[in-house]
Coordinates of C-alpha atoms in Angstrom, one line a residue:
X11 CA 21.0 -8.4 25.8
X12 CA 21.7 -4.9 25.3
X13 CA 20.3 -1.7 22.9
X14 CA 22.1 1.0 20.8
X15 CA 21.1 3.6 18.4
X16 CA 22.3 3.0 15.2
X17 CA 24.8 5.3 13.9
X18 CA 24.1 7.5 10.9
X19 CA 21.0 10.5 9.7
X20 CA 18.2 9.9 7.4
X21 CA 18.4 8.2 5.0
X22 CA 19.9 5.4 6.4
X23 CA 20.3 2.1 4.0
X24 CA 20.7 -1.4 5.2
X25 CA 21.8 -3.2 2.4
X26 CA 20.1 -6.9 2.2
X27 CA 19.6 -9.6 -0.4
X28 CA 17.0 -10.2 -1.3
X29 CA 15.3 -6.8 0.5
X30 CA 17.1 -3.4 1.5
X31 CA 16.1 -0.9 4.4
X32 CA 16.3 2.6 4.2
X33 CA 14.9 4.3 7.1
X34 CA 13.4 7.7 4.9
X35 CA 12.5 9.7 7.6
X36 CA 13.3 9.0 11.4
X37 CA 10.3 9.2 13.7
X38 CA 10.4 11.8 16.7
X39 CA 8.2 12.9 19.8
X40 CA 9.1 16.0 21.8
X41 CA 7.3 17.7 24.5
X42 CA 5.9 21.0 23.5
X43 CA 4.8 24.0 25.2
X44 CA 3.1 24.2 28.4
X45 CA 1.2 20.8 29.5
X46 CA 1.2 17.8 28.2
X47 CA 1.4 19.1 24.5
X48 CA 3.5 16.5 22.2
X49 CA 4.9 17.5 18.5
X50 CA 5.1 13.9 16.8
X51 CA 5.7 12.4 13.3
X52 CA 5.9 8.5 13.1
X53 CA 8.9 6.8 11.8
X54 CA 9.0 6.2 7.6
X55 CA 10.3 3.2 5.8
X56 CA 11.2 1.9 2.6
X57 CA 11.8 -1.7 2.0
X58 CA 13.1 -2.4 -1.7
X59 CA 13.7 -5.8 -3.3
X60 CA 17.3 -6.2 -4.7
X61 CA 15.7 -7.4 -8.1
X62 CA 12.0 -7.5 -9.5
X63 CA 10.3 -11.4 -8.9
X64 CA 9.4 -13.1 -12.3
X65 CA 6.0 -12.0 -13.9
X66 CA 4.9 -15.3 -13.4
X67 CA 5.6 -15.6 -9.6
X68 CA 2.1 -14.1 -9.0
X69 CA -0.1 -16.5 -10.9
X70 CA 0.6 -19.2 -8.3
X71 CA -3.5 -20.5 -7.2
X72 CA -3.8 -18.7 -3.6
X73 CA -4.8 -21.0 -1.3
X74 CA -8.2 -20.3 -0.3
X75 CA -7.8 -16.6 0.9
X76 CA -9.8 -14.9 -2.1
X77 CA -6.7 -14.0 -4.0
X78 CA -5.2 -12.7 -1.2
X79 CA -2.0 -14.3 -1.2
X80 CA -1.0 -13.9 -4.3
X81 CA -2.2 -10.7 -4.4
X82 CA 0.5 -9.7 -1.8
X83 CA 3.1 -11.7 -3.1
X84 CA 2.5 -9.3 -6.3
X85 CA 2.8 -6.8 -4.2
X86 CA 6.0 -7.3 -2.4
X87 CA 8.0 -7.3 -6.3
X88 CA 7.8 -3.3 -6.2
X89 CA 8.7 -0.7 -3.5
X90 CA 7.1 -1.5 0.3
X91 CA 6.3 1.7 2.5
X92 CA 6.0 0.8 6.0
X93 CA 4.1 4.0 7.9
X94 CA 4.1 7.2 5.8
X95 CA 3.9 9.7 8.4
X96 CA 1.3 12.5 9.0
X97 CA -0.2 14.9 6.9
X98 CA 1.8 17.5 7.7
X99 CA 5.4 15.7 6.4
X100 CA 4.0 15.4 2.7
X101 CA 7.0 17.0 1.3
X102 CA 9.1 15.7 3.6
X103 CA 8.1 12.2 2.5
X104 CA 7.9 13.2 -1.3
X105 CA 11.7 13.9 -1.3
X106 CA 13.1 11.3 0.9
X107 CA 11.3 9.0 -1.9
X108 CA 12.3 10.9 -4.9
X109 CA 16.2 10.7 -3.2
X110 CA 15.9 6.5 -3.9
X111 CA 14.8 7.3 -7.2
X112 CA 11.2 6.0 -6.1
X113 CA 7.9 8.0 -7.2
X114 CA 4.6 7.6 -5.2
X115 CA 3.6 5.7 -8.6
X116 CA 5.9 2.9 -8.1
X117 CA 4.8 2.5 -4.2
X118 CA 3.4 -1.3 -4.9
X119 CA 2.4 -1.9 -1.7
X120 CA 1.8 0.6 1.5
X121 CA 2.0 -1.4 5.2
X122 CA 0.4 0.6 7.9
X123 CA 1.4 -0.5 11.5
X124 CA -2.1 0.6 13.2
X125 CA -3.9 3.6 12.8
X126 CA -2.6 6.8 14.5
X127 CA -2.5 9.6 11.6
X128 CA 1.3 10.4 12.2
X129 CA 1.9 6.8 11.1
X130 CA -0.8 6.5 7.9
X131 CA -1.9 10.1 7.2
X132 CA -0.3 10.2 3.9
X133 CA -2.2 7.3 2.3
X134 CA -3.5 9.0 -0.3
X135 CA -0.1 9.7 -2.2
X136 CA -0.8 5.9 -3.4
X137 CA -3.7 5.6 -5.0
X138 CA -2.3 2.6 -7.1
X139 CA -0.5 0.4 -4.5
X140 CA -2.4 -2.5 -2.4
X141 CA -2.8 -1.4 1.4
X142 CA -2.4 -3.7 4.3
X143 CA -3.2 -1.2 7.3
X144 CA -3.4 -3.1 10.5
X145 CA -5.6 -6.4 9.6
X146 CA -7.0 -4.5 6.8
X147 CA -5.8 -5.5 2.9
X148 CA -7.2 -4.6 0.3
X149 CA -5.9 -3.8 -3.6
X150 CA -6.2 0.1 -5.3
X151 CA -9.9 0.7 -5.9
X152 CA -10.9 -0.8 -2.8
X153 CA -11.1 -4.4 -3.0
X154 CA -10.6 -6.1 0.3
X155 CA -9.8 -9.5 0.8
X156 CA -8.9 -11.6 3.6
X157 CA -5.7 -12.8 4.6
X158 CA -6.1 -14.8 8.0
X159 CA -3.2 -12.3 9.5
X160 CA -5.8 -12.0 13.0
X161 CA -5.2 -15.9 13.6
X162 CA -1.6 -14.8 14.7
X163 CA 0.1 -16.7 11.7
X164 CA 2.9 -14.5 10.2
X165 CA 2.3 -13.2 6.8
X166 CA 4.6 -13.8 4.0
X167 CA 5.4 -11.7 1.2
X168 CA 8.5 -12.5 0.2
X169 CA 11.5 -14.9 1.1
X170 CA 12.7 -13.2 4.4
X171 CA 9.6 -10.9 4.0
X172 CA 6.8 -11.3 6.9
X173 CA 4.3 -9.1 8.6
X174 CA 3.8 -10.2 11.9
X175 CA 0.5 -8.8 14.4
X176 CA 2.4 -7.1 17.2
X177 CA -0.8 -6.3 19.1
X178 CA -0.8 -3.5 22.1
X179 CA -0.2 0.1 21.2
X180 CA -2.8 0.7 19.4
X181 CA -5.0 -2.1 20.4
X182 CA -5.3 -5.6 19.0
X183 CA -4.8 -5.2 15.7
X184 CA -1.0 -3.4 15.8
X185 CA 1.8 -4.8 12.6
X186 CA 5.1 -5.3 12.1
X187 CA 7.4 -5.7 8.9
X188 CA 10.1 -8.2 9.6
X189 CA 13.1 -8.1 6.7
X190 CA 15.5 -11.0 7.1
X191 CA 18.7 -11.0 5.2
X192 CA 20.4 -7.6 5.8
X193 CA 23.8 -6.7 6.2
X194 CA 23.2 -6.0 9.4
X195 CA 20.6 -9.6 9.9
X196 CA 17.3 -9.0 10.7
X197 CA 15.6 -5.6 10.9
X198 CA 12.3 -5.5 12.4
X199 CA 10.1 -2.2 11.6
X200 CA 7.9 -2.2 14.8
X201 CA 5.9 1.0 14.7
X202 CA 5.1 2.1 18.2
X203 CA 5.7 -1.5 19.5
X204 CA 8.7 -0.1 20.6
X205 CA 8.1 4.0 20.9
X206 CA 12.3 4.7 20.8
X207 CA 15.8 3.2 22.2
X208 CA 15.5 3.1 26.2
X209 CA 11.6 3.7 26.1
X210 CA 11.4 1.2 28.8
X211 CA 9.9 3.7 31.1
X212 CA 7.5 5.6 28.8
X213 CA 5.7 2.9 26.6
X214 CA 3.2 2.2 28.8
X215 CA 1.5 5.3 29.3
X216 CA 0.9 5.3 25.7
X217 CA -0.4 1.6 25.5
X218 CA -4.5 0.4 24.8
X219 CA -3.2 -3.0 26.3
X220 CA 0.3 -3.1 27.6
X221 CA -0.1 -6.7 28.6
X222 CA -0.1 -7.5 25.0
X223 CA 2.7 -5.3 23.8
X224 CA 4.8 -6.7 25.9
X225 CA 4.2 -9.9 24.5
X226 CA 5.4 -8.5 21.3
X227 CA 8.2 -6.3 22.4
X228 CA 10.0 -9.3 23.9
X229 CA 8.7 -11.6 20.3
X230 CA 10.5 -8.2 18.4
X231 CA 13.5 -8.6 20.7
X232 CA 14.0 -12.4 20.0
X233 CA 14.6 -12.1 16.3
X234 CA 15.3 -8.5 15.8
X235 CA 18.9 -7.3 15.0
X236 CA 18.2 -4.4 14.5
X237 CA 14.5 -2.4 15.1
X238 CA 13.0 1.0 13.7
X239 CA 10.6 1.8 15.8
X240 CA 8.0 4.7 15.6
X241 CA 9.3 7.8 17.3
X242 CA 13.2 7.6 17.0
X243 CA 16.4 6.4 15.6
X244 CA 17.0 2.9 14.6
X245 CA 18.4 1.0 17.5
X246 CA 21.2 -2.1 17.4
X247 CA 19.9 -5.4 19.8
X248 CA 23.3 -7.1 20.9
X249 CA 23.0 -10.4 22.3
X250 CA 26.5 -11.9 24.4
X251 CA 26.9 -14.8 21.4
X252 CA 27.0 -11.6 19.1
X253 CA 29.1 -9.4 21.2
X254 CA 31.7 -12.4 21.3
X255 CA 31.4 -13.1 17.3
X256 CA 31.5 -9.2 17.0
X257 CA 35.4 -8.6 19.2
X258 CA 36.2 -11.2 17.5
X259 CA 35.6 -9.7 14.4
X260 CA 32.8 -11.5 13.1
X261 CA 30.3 -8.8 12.1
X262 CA 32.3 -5.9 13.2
X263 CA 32.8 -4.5 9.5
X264 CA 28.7 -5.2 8.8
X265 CA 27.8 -1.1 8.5
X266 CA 24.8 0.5 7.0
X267 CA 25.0 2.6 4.2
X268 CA 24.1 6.5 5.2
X269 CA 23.1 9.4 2.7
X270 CA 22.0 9.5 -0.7
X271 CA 24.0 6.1 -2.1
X272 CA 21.1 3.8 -3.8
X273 CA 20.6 0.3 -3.0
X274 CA 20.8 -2.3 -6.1
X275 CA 18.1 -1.4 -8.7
X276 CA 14.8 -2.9 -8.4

């Protein structure tokens, strides 16, 4: 197995069926000044469904989780935010949205992958959409309900649409959006599971339990094509059986799409 950046500047689509990537804005961590003074910002990630569900779809009976369930599964029909940067990239975030033709209003349902304030410190551009930020979900007006996410069962939203708990960066209670079905297979958006491409030296310094993301690192690598993760460039995972289909030209032509071109309406 073997790691490369993916090609291309923000925003970078990965066209899927039925969900879409588009990396909005590319997380970063440079060393600043004297010291050990970082300037940060957290990756930023939109994850849009090729069409809209049926109406009906979320009037399914949940089972047993408060509403919880179907509640998501609501959710997951409009425009998914995974992370949404800090405070201080507002704008920033505000136009990489409004260049997909998505307002904050049609945000349905914000993912947080733990709680550092580069990665959720624009939360309150959403007042309307459901949050699930770490293990905590709860619908606009602040109705939380549970969801069973802690018992280490991965949550579905959609088909090919899961939140898994990717515990160890920020402590036990770290998430992770995994989108199945992409032209480029499956992307996994990690937050600081994986702090950049070639990290493998520098992650643990920045770890409440490395023991445990290491556990979820190598989980991420297993299924993961592709991974966004929270302070760099997307990055490629090339396993030999796909480096053989790949010269032979199996997937060779399987490119994301880079700049302003829109995904299929949704």
């Amino acid at each position: 197995m073997r790691t490369e950046p993916l090609r291309g500047a923000s925003p970078l689509l990965v066209p899927g069926d039925p969900y879409s990537v588009v990396v909005l804005l590319q997380g970063y961590a440079e060393p600043e000044g004297v010291g050990d003074a970082v300037r940060a910002d957290g990756s930023v990630t939109l994850v849009l469904p090729q069409t809209r569900g049926p109406a009906s779809s979320h009037r399914k009976s949940p089972r047993g989780s408060g509403g919880a369930e179907a509640a998501l599964e609501e959710a997951a029909r409009g425009p998914i935010l995974v992370d949404t940067g800090g405070p201080w990239a507002r704008e920033a975030l505000l136009r990489a949205l409004a260049g997909q033709g998505v307002a904050p209003g049609d945000v349905k349902l914000v993912v947080g992958t733990h709680g550092h304030s580069d990665h959720i410190g624009n939360l309150g551009l959403f007042p309307g959409a459901a949050l699930l930020v770490s293990h905590d979900f709860c619908l606009p007006g602040g109705r939380y309900l549970p969801h069973g996410l802690g018992e280490g069962q991965p949550l579905r939203l959609g088909p090919g649409l899961e939140v898994w708990a990717t515990p160890g960066h920020g402590g036990q209670r770290d998430v992770s959006v995994v989108v199945a079905g992409t032209a480029l297979g499956t992307v996994v958006v990690a937050g600081d599971v994986f702090e950049r491409d070639g990290d493998e030296d520098s992650w643990q310094a920045l770890s409440e339990d490395p023991a445990a993301q290491e556990r979820s690192r190598k989980r991420v690598l297993v299924v993961a094509d592709v991974v966004v993760p929270g302070h760099g460039p997307p990055f490629r995972v090339l396993r030999e059986a796909a480096q053989t289909e790949t010269e032979g030209g199996g997937n060779s032509q399987q490119e994301p799409v880079v700049g302003d071109e829109e995904p299929a309406p949704h």
